[in-house]
Tab-separated table of C-alpha atoms in Angstrom:
chain	number	residue	atom	x	y	z
A	1	UNK	CA	-33.938	-11.914	16.249
A	2	UNK	CA	-36.930	-9.690	16.274
A	3	UNK	CA	-40.412	-10.578	14.813
A	4	UNK	CA	-40.238	-7.623	12.542
A	5	UNK	CA	-37.044	-8.972	10.964
A	6	UNK	CA	-38.544	-12.486	10.506
A	7	UNK	CA	-41.608	-11.107	8.895
A	8	UNK	CA	-39.672	-8.815	6.572
A	9	UNK	CA	-37.384	-11.810	5.533
A	10	UNK	CA	-40.509	-13.846	4.754
A	11	UNK	CA	-42.179	-11.093	2.779
A	12	UNK	CA	-38.863	-10.663	0.709
A	13	UNK	CA	-38.770	-14.392	0.018
A	14	UNK	CA	-42.326	-14.312	-1.210
A	15	UNK	CA	-41.201	-12.615	-4.384
A	16	UNK	CA	-43.636	-9.640	-4.085
A	17	UNK	CA	-46.729	-11.569	-4.089
A	18	UNK	CA	-48.372	-10.500	-0.829
A	19	UNK	CA	-51.953	-11.246	0.403
A	20	UNK	CA	-54.195	-8.836	2.025
A	21	UNK	CA	-53.004	-10.070	5.449
A	22	UNK	CA	-49.241	-9.653	4.527
A	23	UNK	CA	-49.723	-6.093	3.160
A	24	UNK	CA	-51.574	-5.312	6.518
A	25	UNK	CA	-48.415	-6.742	8.415
A	26	UNK	CA	-46.023	-4.353	6.391
A	27	UNK	CA	-48.370	-1.344	6.735
A	28	UNK	CA	-48.203	-1.965	10.602
A	29	UNK	CA	-44.353	-2.550	10.644
A	30	UNK	CA	-43.571	0.423	8.289
A	31	UNK	CA	-46.686	2.931	8.226
A	32	UNK	CA	-44.545	5.196	5.883
A	33	UNK	CA	-44.167	2.470	3.278
A	34	UNK	CA	-47.857	1.946	2.494
A	35	UNK	CA	-48.386	-0.853	0.015
A	36	UNK	CA	-51.219	-0.378	-2.556
A	37	UNK	CA	-54.461	-2.474	-2.032
A	38	UNK	CA	-53.999	-3.974	-5.477
A	39	UNK	CA	-50.621	-5.746	-5.682
A	40	UNK	CA	-50.518	-5.088	-9.362
A	41	UNK	CA	-50.110	-1.486	-8.548
A	42	UNK	CA	-46.928	-2.061	-6.625
A	43	UNK	CA	-44.727	-1.496	-9.724
A	44	UNK	CA	-45.816	2.080	-9.900
A	45	UNK	CA	-45.389	3.101	-6.264
A	46	UNK	CA	-42.478	5.501	-5.573
A	47	UNK	CA	-41.267	5.413	-1.859
A	48	UNK	CA	-39.986	8.169	0.125
A	49	UNK	CA	-36.207	8.510	-0.273
A	50	UNK	CA	-35.684	9.896	3.239
A	51	UNK	CA	-37.651	7.023	4.730
A	52	UNK	CA	-35.842	4.327	2.724
A	53	UNK	CA	-32.451	5.823	3.665
A	54	UNK	CA	-33.457	5.957	7.273
A	55	UNK	CA	-34.498	2.241	7.193
A	56	UNK	CA	-31.327	1.213	5.679
A	57	UNK	CA	-29.211	3.184	8.128
A	58	UNK	CA	-30.921	1.378	10.875
A	59	UNK	CA	-30.320	-1.984	9.391
A	60	UNK	CA	-26.671	-1.064	8.780
A	61	UNK	CA	-26.273	-0.070	12.382
A	62	UNK	CA	-27.832	-3.352	13.660
A	63	UNK	CA	-25.784	-5.469	11.198
A	64	UNK	CA	-22.561	-3.717	12.581
A	65	UNK	CA	-23.470	-4.816	15.960
A	66	UNK	CA	-24.675	-8.230	15.188
A	67	UNK	CA	-22.770	-11.267	16.233
A	68	UNK	CA	-25.291	-13.992	15.157
A	69	UNK	CA	-24.625	-15.349	11.684
A	70	UNK	CA	-28.348	-16.130	10.959
A	71	UNK	CA	-29.528	-12.688	12.135
A	72	UNK	CA	-26.867	-11.062	9.995
A	73	UNK	CA	-28.281	-12.876	6.934
A	74	UNK	CA	-31.731	-11.768	7.743
A	75	UNK	CA	-30.669	-8.205	8.116
A	76	UNK	CA	-28.949	-8.404	4.723
A	77	UNK	CA	-32.307	-9.705	3.352
A	78	UNK	CA	-34.014	-6.738	5.027
A	79	UNK	CA	-31.559	-4.363	3.362
A	80	UNK	CA	-32.020	-6.033	-0.014
A	81	UNK	CA	-35.824	-5.548	0.489
A	82	UNK	CA	-35.464	-1.839	0.852
A	83	UNK	CA	-32.785	-1.452	-1.804
A	84	UNK	CA	-35.037	-2.815	-4.490
A	85	UNK	CA	-37.864	-0.504	-3.995
A	86	UNK	CA	-38.643	2.348	-6.458
A	87	UNK	CA	-37.641	5.455	-4.733
A	88	UNK	CA	-38.828	8.994	-5.265
A	89	UNK	CA	-35.520	11.078	-5.532
A	90	UNK	CA	-37.004	14.522	-6.497
A	91	UNK	CA	-35.749	17.364	-4.071
A	92	UNK	CA	-33.768	14.769	-1.972
A	93	UNK	CA	-31.184	16.418	0.472
A	94	UNK	CA	-27.426	15.634	0.058
A	95	UNK	CA	-27.285	14.121	3.443
A	96	UNK	CA	-29.889	11.460	2.149
A	97	UNK	CA	-27.791	10.806	-0.908
A	98	UNK	CA	-24.723	10.316	1.090
A	99	UNK	CA	-26.684	7.876	3.485
A	100	UNK	CA	-27.620	5.701	0.460
A	101	UNK	CA	-23.902	5.637	-0.715
A	102	UNK	CA	-22.799	4.631	2.923
A	103	UNK	CA	-25.312	1.825	2.981
A	104	UNK	CA	-24.100	0.736	-0.472
A	105	UNK	CA	-20.541	0.719	0.537
A	106	UNK	CA	-21.276	-1.226	3.537
A	107	UNK	CA	-23.289	-3.987	2.160
A	108	UNK	CA	-21.610	-3.943	-1.197
A	109	UNK	CA	-24.799	-4.113	-3.317
A	110	UNK	CA	-27.677	-1.873	-4.513
A	111	UNK	CA	-30.323	-1.685	-7.189
A	112	UNK	CA	-28.742	-0.628	-10.374
A	113	UNK	CA	-31.577	1.652	-11.184
A	114	UNK	CA	-31.637	3.362	-7.859
A	115	UNK	CA	-27.794	3.719	-7.865
A	116	UNK	CA	-27.958	5.348	-11.370
A	117	UNK	CA	-30.544	7.788	-10.066
A	118	UNK	CA	-28.436	8.621	-6.970
A	119	UNK	CA	-25.376	9.171	-9.041
A	120	UNK	CA	-27.237	11.422	-11.419
A	121	UNK	CA	-28.730	13.632	-8.734
A	122	UNK	CA	-25.264	13.867	-7.002
A	123	UNK	CA	-23.892	15.187	-10.254
A	124	UNK	CA	-26.461	18.002	-10.345
A	125	UNK	CA	-26.139	18.975	-6.659
A	126	UNK	CA	-22.259	18.598	-6.292
A	127	UNK	CA	-21.500	22.251	-7.014
A	128	UNK	CA	-23.581	23.266	-4.042
A	129	UNK	CA	-22.204	20.605	-1.592
A	130	UNK	CA	-19.762	21.629	1.013
A	131	UNK	CA	-16.327	20.243	0.977
A	132	UNK	CA	-17.086	17.712	4.093
A	133	UNK	CA	-19.957	16.308	2.048
A	134	UNK	CA	-17.892	16.013	-1.191
A	135	UNK	CA	-15.267	14.255	0.889
A	136	UNK	CA	-17.828	11.661	1.995
A	137	UNK	CA	-19.089	11.249	-1.595
A	138	UNK	CA	-15.514	10.566	-2.737
A	139	UNK	CA	-14.904	8.291	0.324
A	140	UNK	CA	-17.941	6.025	-0.613
A	141	UNK	CA	-17.366	6.214	-4.368
A	142	UNK	CA	-13.899	4.766	-3.922
A	143	UNK	CA	-15.515	1.642	-2.503
A	144	UNK	CA	-17.220	0.959	-5.780
A	145	UNK	CA	-15.716	-1.574	-8.143
A	146	UNK	CA	-16.752	0.579	-11.264
A	147	UNK	CA	-16.520	4.277	-11.172
A	148	UNK	CA	-18.567	6.774	-12.989
A	149	UNK	CA	-15.804	8.630	-14.718
A	150	UNK	CA	-17.931	11.442	-15.871
A	151	UNK	CA	-19.207	12.034	-12.402
A	152	UNK	CA	-15.680	11.895	-10.976
A	153	UNK	CA	-14.553	14.525	-13.706
A	154	UNK	CA	-17.252	16.957	-12.577
A	155	UNK	CA	-16.435	16.414	-8.888
A	156	UNK	CA	-12.554	17.159	-9.718
A	157	UNK	CA	-13.660	20.343	-11.603
A	158	UNK	CA	-15.624	21.570	-8.589
A	159	UNK	CA	-12.700	20.666	-6.201
A	160	UNK	CA	-10.269	22.743	-8.385
A	161	UNK	CA	-12.326	25.779	-7.585
A	162	UNK	CA	-13.295	24.950	-3.969
A	163	UNK	CA	-10.051	23.331	-2.527
A	164	UNK	CA	-8.404	26.919	-2.083
A	165	UNK	CA	-10.880	27.692	0.722
A	166	UNK	CA	-10.767	24.255	2.405
A	167	UNK	CA	-9.574	23.666	5.913
A	168	UNK	CA	-6.311	21.559	6.229
A	169	UNK	CA	-8.326	18.585	7.577
A	170	UNK	CA	-10.815	18.680	4.821
A	171	UNK	CA	-8.188	18.914	2.213
A	172	UNK	CA	-6.076	15.993	3.508
A	173	UNK	CA	-9.363	13.819	3.803
A	174	UNK	CA	-10.112	14.607	0.168
A	175	UNK	CA	-6.563	13.972	-0.760
A	176	UNK	CA	-6.836	10.330	0.799
A	177	UNK	CA	-9.977	9.749	-1.238
A	178	UNK	CA	-8.233	11.015	-4.453
A	179	UNK	CA	-5.565	8.506	-3.839
A	180	UNK	CA	-7.925	5.644	-3.556
A	181	UNK	CA	-9.693	6.723	-6.619
A	182	UNK	CA	-6.418	7.043	-8.599
A	183	UNK	CA	-7.167	10.612	-9.489
A	184	UNK	CA	-5.299	11.673	-12.630
A	185	UNK	CA	-5.728	15.589	-12.196
A	186	UNK	CA	-2.155	16.931	-11.815
A	187	UNK	CA	-3.449	20.333	-11.411
A	188	UNK	CA	-5.741	19.482	-8.539
A	189	UNK	CA	-3.026	17.546	-6.772
A	190	UNK	CA	-0.460	20.433	-7.316
A	191	UNK	CA	-3.034	22.885	-6.094
A	192	UNK	CA	-3.507	20.972	-2.809
A	193	UNK	CA	0.269	20.378	-2.395
A	194	UNK	CA	1.258	24.091	-2.991
A	195	UNK	CA	-1.352	25.285	-0.439
A	196	UNK	CA	-0.582	22.849	2.461
A	197	UNK	CA	2.827	21.284	1.902
A	198	UNK	CA	5.387	23.155	4.118
A	199	UNK	CA	2.827	25.226	5.981
A	200	UNK	CA	2.272	23.088	8.918
A	201	UNK	CA	2.090	19.525	10.125
A	202	UNK	CA	0.798	16.913	7.631
A	203	UNK	CA	-0.593	13.535	9.014
A	204	UNK	CA	0.916	10.386	7.999
A	205	UNK	CA	-2.048	9.239	5.817
A	206	UNK	CA	-1.933	12.514	3.853
A	207	UNK	CA	1.886	11.974	3.180
A	208	UNK	CA	1.293	8.697	1.792
A	209	UNK	CA	-1.513	9.996	-0.399
A	210	UNK	CA	0.671	12.798	-1.822
A	211	UNK	CA	3.444	10.514	-2.591
A	212	UNK	CA	1.110	7.807	-4.111
A	213	UNK	CA	-0.516	10.488	-6.413
A	214	UNK	CA	2.790	12.023	-7.457
A	215	UNK	CA	4.270	8.548	-8.212
A	216	UNK	CA	1.477	7.918	-10.576
A	217	UNK	CA	1.863	11.130	-12.532
A	218	UNK	CA	3.722	10.903	-15.918
A	219	UNK	CA	5.868	14.035	-15.055
A	220	UNK	CA	7.490	13.323	-11.815
A	221	UNK	CA	9.259	16.737	-11.850
A	222	UNK	CA	5.929	18.107	-10.589
A	223	UNK	CA	6.695	16.781	-7.321
A	224	UNK	CA	10.200	17.902	-6.917
A	225	UNK	CA	9.685	21.077	-5.056
A	226	UNK	CA	7.614	19.191	-2.347
A	227	UNK	CA	9.836	16.142	-1.834
A	228	UNK	CA	11.967	17.676	0.925
A	229	UNK	CA	9.045	18.641	3.005
A	230	UNK	CA	7.386	15.319	2.464
A	231	UNK	CA	10.474	13.559	3.520
A	232	UNK	CA	10.565	15.511	6.766
A	233	UNK	CA	6.720	14.920	7.290
A	234	UNK	CA	7.330	11.174	6.690
A	235	UNK	CA	10.098	10.908	9.185
A	236	UNK	CA	8.224	12.964	11.813
A	237	UNK	CA	5.080	10.736	11.458
A	238	UNK	CA	6.826	7.524	11.089
A	239	UNK	CA	5.233	6.191	14.371
A	240	UNK	CA	1.760	6.619	12.884
A	241	UNK	CA	2.279	4.527	9.867
A	242	UNK	CA	1.433	0.825	9.301
A	243	UNK	CA	3.953	-1.601	7.587
A	244	UNK	CA	2.091	-1.181	4.298
A	245	UNK	CA	2.373	2.672	4.556
A	246	UNK	CA	6.016	2.307	5.316
A	247	UNK	CA	6.504	0.203	2.251
A	248	UNK	CA	4.457	2.555	-0.008
A	249	UNK	CA	6.563	5.574	1.170
A	250	UNK	CA	9.746	3.675	0.382
A	251	UNK	CA	8.477	2.677	-3.087
A	252	UNK	CA	7.301	6.015	-3.818
A	253	UNK	CA	10.385	7.869	-2.860
A	254	UNK	CA	12.462	5.588	-5.111
A	255	UNK	CA	10.166	5.887	-7.894
A	256	UNK	CA	10.239	9.588	-7.714
A	257	UNK	CA	14.039	9.489	-7.792
A	258	UNK	CA	14.466	11.304	-4.539
A	259	UNK	CA	16.757	8.640	-3.038
A	260	UNK	CA	19.661	7.867	-5.177
A	261	UNK	CA	22.800	5.941	-4.918
A	262	UNK	CA	25.475	7.250	-2.570
A	263	UNK	CA	23.928	9.894	-0.326
A	264	UNK	CA	20.505	8.244	0.354
A	265	UNK	CA	21.617	4.568	-0.172
A	266	UNK	CA	21.751	3.884	3.581
A	267	UNK	CA	18.384	5.523	4.346
A	268	UNK	CA	16.790	3.235	1.779
A	269	UNK	CA	18.365	0.103	3.160
A	270	UNK	CA	17.330	1.170	6.799
A	271	UNK	CA	13.869	1.957	5.696
A	272	UNK	CA	13.522	-1.435	3.846
A	273	UNK	CA	14.993	-3.251	6.741
A	274	UNK	CA	12.459	-1.649	9.100
A	275	UNK	CA	9.469	-2.880	6.989
A	276	UNK	CA	11.003	-6.456	6.606
A	277	UNK	CA	11.344	-6.695	10.297
A	278	UNK	CA	7.645	-6.644	10.696
A	279	UNK	CA	7.652	-10.129	9.140
A	280	UNK	CA	9.894	-11.596	11.811
A	281	UNK	CA	7.818	-10.274	14.761
A	282	UNK	CA	4.161	-10.085	13.550
A	283	UNK	CA	2.730	-10.049	17.087
A	284	UNK	CA	4.873	-6.987	18.239
A	285	UNK	CA	3.947	-5.458	14.770
A	286	UNK	CA	0.343	-5.915	15.386
A	287	UNK	CA	0.397	-4.386	18.764
A	288	UNK	CA	2.118	-1.194	17.603
A	289	UNK	CA	0.199	-0.829	14.329
A	290	UNK	CA	-2.463	1.903	14.235
A	291	UNK	CA	-4.496	-0.149	11.805
A	292	UNK	CA	-6.015	-3.437	12.980
A	293	UNK	CA	-5.878	-4.774	9.378
A	294	UNK	CA	-2.173	-3.949	8.696
A	295	UNK	CA	-1.100	-7.409	9.635
A	296	UNK	CA	-3.243	-8.877	6.877
A	297	UNK	CA	-1.649	-6.562	4.389
A	298	UNK	CA	1.949	-7.850	4.934
A	299	UNK	CA	2.171	-9.553	1.465
A	300	UNK	CA	1.286	-6.126	-0.110
A	301	UNK	CA	3.802	-4.342	1.975
A	302	UNK	CA	6.571	-6.912	0.936
A	303	UNK	CA	5.700	-6.393	-2.790
A	304	UNK	CA	6.172	-2.535	-2.308
A	305	UNK	CA	9.595	-3.005	-0.621
A	306	UNK	CA	10.623	-5.500	-3.390
A	307	UNK	CA	9.477	-3.033	-6.066
A	308	UNK	CA	11.609	-0.306	-4.402
A	309	UNK	CA	14.621	-2.567	-4.165
A	310	UNK	CA	14.318	-3.603	-7.831
A	311	UNK	CA	14.569	0.129	-8.863
A	312	UNK	CA	17.754	0.676	-7.074
A	313	UNK	CA	20.990	0.144	-8.766
A	314	UNK	CA	22.591	-1.539	-5.842
A	315	UNK	CA	21.072	-3.316	-2.838
A	316	UNK	CA	22.914	-4.943	-0.108
A	317	UNK	CA	23.131	-8.653	-0.539
A	318	UNK	CA	21.943	-9.354	3.084
A	319	UNK	CA	18.674	-7.357	2.566
A	320	UNK	CA	18.154	-9.125	-0.797
A	321	UNK	CA	18.559	-12.524	0.933
A	322	UNK	CA	16.235	-11.464	3.614
A	323	UNK	CA	13.572	-10.363	1.217
A	324	UNK	CA	13.781	-13.519	-0.925
A	325	UNK	CA	13.455	-15.694	2.189
A	326	UNK	CA	10.288	-13.887	3.338
A	327	UNK	CA	8.897	-14.120	-0.203
A	328	UNK	CA	9.437	-17.973	-0.314
A	329	UNK	CA	7.204	-18.167	2.763
A	330	UNK	CA	4.388	-15.970	1.767
A	331	UNK	CA	4.122	-15.860	-2.021
A	332	UNK	CA	0.936	-17.879	-2.038
A	333	UNK	CA	-0.712	-15.120	-0.145
A	334	UNK	CA	-0.114	-12.454	-2.544
A	335	UNK	CA	-2.844	-11.032	-4.883
A	336	UNK	CA	-2.424	-10.318	-8.484
A	337	UNK	CA	-0.797	-6.939	-8.261
A	338	UNK	CA	1.577	-7.856	-5.397
A	339	UNK	CA	2.617	-11.043	-7.187
A	340	UNK	CA	3.568	-9.026	-10.269
A	341	UNK	CA	5.576	-6.366	-8.288
A	342	UNK	CA	7.404	-9.360	-6.568
A	343	UNK	CA	8.044	-10.999	-10.023
A	344	UNK	CA	9.540	-7.817	-11.330
A	345	UNK	CA	11.887	-7.866	-8.396
A	346	UNK	CA	12.985	-11.448	-9.086
A	347	UNK	CA	13.470	-10.850	-12.719
A	348	UNK	CA	15.474	-7.599	-12.191
A	349	UNK	CA	17.861	-9.646	-9.819
A	350	UNK	CA	17.993	-12.545	-12.175
A	351	UNK	CA	18.800	-10.273	-15.209
A	352	UNK	CA	21.279	-8.218	-13.244
A	353	UNK	CA	23.080	-10.788	-11.175
A	354	UNK	CA	22.385	-14.003	-13.094
A	355	UNK	CA	21.170	-15.535	-9.818
A	356	UNK	CA	20.126	-19.014	-11.055
A	357	UNK	CA	19.031	-20.055	-7.613
A	358	UNK	CA	15.902	-17.717	-8.276
A	359	UNK	CA	14.538	-19.993	-11.087
A	360	UNK	CA	12.442	-22.161	-8.669
A	361	UNK	CA	10.988	-19.025	-6.852
A	362	UNK	CA	10.253	-17.402	-10.245
A	363	UNK	CA	8.419	-20.395	-11.455
A	364	UNK	CA	6.397	-20.584	-8.250
A	365	UNK	CA	5.369	-16.788	-8.497
A	366	UNK	CA	4.446	-17.203	-12.236
A	367	UNK	CA	2.333	-20.324	-11.388
A	368	UNK	CA	0.685	-18.538	-8.502
A	369	UNK	CA	-0.263	-15.652	-11.009
A	370	UNK	CA	-1.750	-18.297	-13.400
A	371	UNK	CA	-3.762	-19.754	-10.442
A	372	UNK	CA	-5.155	-16.355	-9.682
A	373	UNK	CA	-6.073	-15.698	-13.241
A	374	UNK	CA	-7.787	-19.101	-13.418
A	375	UNK	CA	-10.271	-18.241	-10.950
A	376	UNK	CA	-13.849	-17.376	-12.272
A	377	UNK	CA	-14.299	-13.642	-13.044
A	378	UNK	CA	-10.728	-12.641	-12.323
A	379	UNK	CA	-9.180	-10.249	-14.972
A	380	UNK	CA	-5.966	-8.423	-14.005
A	381	UNK	CA	-5.872	-4.694	-14.478
A	382	UNK	CA	-3.839	-2.973	-16.988
A	383	UNK	CA	-1.256	-1.838	-14.168
A	384	UNK	CA	-0.722	-5.510	-13.201
A	385	UNK	CA	-0.274	-6.635	-16.802
A	386	UNK	CA	2.129	-3.744	-17.412
A	387	UNK	CA	4.232	-4.803	-14.405
A	388	UNK	CA	4.087	-8.464	-15.736
A	389	UNK	CA	5.382	-7.370	-19.177
A	390	UNK	CA	8.358	-5.524	-17.553
A	391	UNK	CA	9.138	-8.963	-16.012
A	392	UNK	CA	8.752	-10.635	-19.403
A	393	UNK	CA	10.981	-8.477	-21.047
A	394	UNK	CA	13.778	-9.298	-18.501
A	395	UNK	CA	13.270	-12.948	-18.055
A	396	UNK	CA	14.839	-15.466	-20.621
A	397	UNK	CA	12.795	-17.571	-22.960
A	398	UNK	CA	13.699	-20.833	-21.286
A	399	UNK	CA	11.903	-19.883	-18.031
A	400	UNK	CA	8.778	-18.322	-19.572
A	401	UNK	CA	8.385	-21.171	-22.181
A	402	UNK	CA	7.373	-23.314	-19.255
A	403	UNK	CA	4.523	-21.048	-18.529
A	404	UNK	CA	2.743	-20.633	-21.810
A	405	UNK	CA	-0.631	-20.111	-19.975
A	406	UNK	CA	0.626	-16.511	-19.390
A	407	UNK	CA	-0.858	-15.639	-22.840
A	408	UNK	CA	-4.247	-15.876	-21.275
A	409	UNK	CA	-3.269	-12.736	-19.206
A	410	UNK	CA	-2.115	-10.875	-22.210
A	411	UNK	CA	-5.198	-12.016	-24.272
A	412	UNK	CA	-7.506	-10.137	-21.996
A	413	UNK	CA	-5.858	-6.882	-23.116
A	414	UNK	CA	-6.783	-7.635	-26.690
A	415	UNK	CA	-10.336	-7.595	-25.851
A	416	UNK	CA	-9.689	-3.803	-24.842
A	417	UNK	CA	-7.554	-2.897	-27.662
A	418	UNK	CA	-9.507	0.193	-28.472
A	419	UNK	CA	-8.698	1.745	-25.288
A	420	UNK	CA	-4.929	0.765	-25.189
A	421	UNK	CA	-2.533	3.733	-25.438
A	422	UNK	CA	0.306	3.738	-27.848
A	423	UNK	CA	3.116	3.284	-25.328
A	424	UNK	CA	1.307	0.337	-23.762
A	425	UNK	CA	0.617	-1.297	-27.093
A	426	UNK	CA	4.191	-1.137	-28.176
A	427	UNK	CA	5.174	-2.869	-24.916
A	428	UNK	CA	2.729	-5.745	-25.702
A	429	UNK	CA	4.151	-6.200	-29.078
A	430	UNK	CA	7.804	-6.029	-27.839
A	431	UNK	CA	6.998	-8.981	-25.533
A	432	UNK	CA	5.650	-10.819	-28.392
A	433	UNK	CA	8.823	-10.026	-30.275
A	434	UNK	CA	10.923	-11.683	-27.442
A	435	UNK	CA	8.374	-14.413	-26.634
A	436	UNK	CA	6.445	-15.243	-29.927
A	437	UNK	CA	4.163	-17.573	-28.133
A	438	UNK	CA	2.944	-14.951	-25.699
A	439	UNK	CA	-0.077	-14.199	-28.005
A	440	UNK	CA	-1.485	-16.045	-30.928
A	441	UNK	CA	-0.588	-14.707	-34.279
A	442	UNK	CA	-4.161	-13.523	-35.114
A	443	UNK	CA	-4.168	-11.484	-31.894
A	444	UNK	CA	-0.882	-9.960	-32.486
A	445	UNK	CA	-2.254	-8.850	-35.814
A	446	UNK	CA	-5.344	-7.283	-34.041
A	447	UNK	CA	-2.934	-5.363	-31.865
A	448	UNK	CA	-0.726	-4.282	-34.709
A	449	UNK	CA	-3.861	-3.083	-36.825
A	450	UNK	CA	-4.795	-0.963	-33.962
A	451	UNK	CA	-1.096	0.335	-33.831
A	452	UNK	CA	-1.424	1.222	-37.605
A	453	UNK	CA	-4.599	3.069	-36.824
A	454	UNK	CA	-3.073	5.203	-34.244
A	455	UNK	CA	-0.021	5.984	-36.277
A	456	UNK	CA	-0.966	6.140	-39.986
A	457	UNK	CA	-3.343	7.670	-42.441
A	458	UNK	CA	-6.279	5.196	-42.940
A	459	UNK	CA	-4.154	2.288	-41.645
A	460	UNK	CA	-2.630	1.626	-45.099
A	461	UNK	CA	0.808	0.470	-45.924
A	462	UNK	CA	3.097	1.543	-48.688
A	463	UNK	CA	4.652	-0.476	-51.542
A	464	UNK	CA	7.814	-1.501	-49.726
A	465	UNK	CA	5.820	-3.042	-46.787
A	466	UNK	CA	6.763	-0.296	-44.307
A	467	UNK	CA	3.868	1.590	-42.695
A	468	UNK	CA	3.524	5.324	-43.163
A	469	UNK	CA	3.457	7.491	-39.977
A	470	UNK	CA	1.692	10.579	-41.352
A	471	UNK	CA	-1.235	12.155	-39.649
A	472	UNK	CA	-4.156	14.052	-41.042
A	473	UNK	CA	-6.292	15.253	-38.173
A	474	UNK	CA	-5.610	17.274	-35.040
A	475	UNK	CA	-6.321	14.345	-32.793
A	476	UNK	CA	-4.013	12.124	-34.819
A	477	UNK	CA	-1.356	14.769	-34.662
A	478	UNK	CA	-1.399	14.472	-30.971
A	479	UNK	CA	-1.000	10.771	-31.185
A	480	UNK	CA	1.997	11.067	-33.332
A	481	UNK	CA	4.636	8.650	-32.118
A	482	UNK	CA	8.023	9.786	-30.745
A	483	UNK	CA	11.054	8.986	-32.779
A	484	UNK	CA	12.211	6.116	-30.709
A	485	UNK	CA	8.668	4.573	-30.952
A	486	UNK	CA	8.913	4.832	-34.740
A	487	UNK	CA	11.814	2.466	-34.795
A	488	UNK	CA	9.869	-0.119	-32.743
A	489	UNK	CA	6.981	0.211	-35.038
A	490	UNK	CA	9.015	-0.586	-38.184
A	491	UNK	CA	10.816	-3.347	-36.423
A	492	UNK	CA	7.565	-4.843	-35.023
A	493	UNK	CA	5.844	-4.665	-38.522
A	494	UNK	CA	8.860	-6.577	-40.086
A	495	UNK	CA	8.455	-9.225	-37.242
A	496	UNK	CA	4.894	-9.835	-37.921
A	497	UNK	CA	5.310	-9.936	-41.705
A	498	UNK	CA	8.011	-12.535	-41.341
A	499	UNK	CA	5.816	-14.622	-39.059
A	500	UNK	CA	3.071	-14.596	-41.504
A	501	UNK	CA	5.230	-15.928	-44.444
């Protein structure tokens, strides 16, 4: 532990109140970061962005090589000391901005004001950045818990223009980052696919990214021309993939309806068995994996396999039994999204095969999801809740009535009602129709009032109690529900009216 580190940690813990002697120490340690003679002037000092970024980078490198826990904590304190400074960002180079993002990504925290300034400047310089630098920006942005959607939209606009001139390695790197960011730009994804798929070798990570992005699109037909090439690429790079990537490929091929009953049934079963075998020989799997963290991701891999099997019309009993045995052993290790996928598999089996032996395991997975939700600060994402609702629509009332705490998960969605899409909103209300206790009646009314707003003029009802489905503005015309949705709306309106009576 160096004297400089100790001194900086001491100065940081002093809360900014530094004596003349302490300011002299800092000036000796960091001559480029001169503190003012008057401590009260410290609030108005702007420090050099290049120098702060350089200091952070040095701290980051030392922290990566550090094995002593105490010294690692002191290095984190030193990073915090620099990250809280007021920084002069004018005319800063893109390399410096990327260095800031890298430090933020590594340590996981940054001054909110400085981060806002960094993202603002990136937005102004992104059109002039090279694709390599844009790739780095996307890579580090993907590590943030909250994304600046406006910034991402501008980056996607720039990529749609520049991607045509990208080298394959740059394009595939950008593609992996787009996957991590859940990019919803079909035009951009199709542009990359049409330029590079079928015109050379594709690395395994890019194959996984392509399929993940295609599977998230609403129009799966966009991926149809590319699937044969991606299937070949997946089989040729199969030795490069981790168990998690194997499982994602399997799930995505099934989601995209490429593997169907009959011709491809054996391929699906063989691929699923390959992934499940990793659970029987974890040591061997670890030695053959290209990702040292893959073994820790086995629960997620299992959930993707089960999601794929749930979407098939038929699955060999031996494969189902093997998957259930593994799930019984590791369900407590599942995160929220993985638990939701596994629950959907169990619910599908129960509804299709009436396998009553699955009831204890279904109860265990539901209880595990409640335990995760009960943790402080945990709120499930909309995708997780969507998968959970699919399971609730399949499971009988007598099972779910034992888990009434599930309504806490759905209640989180009511708080975000203004951003809920019509299709998703109808699914929540269908769940309430089957399981009336899923949400309190007042929250059901909040959801239905928003449904009325999306589908009617001024949210008014007609004299016969049925809600009008006319639209007056262009925006509302775009939200006009489809015919099969209108039937759901009328039925759900009657359900709520009967409950209020």
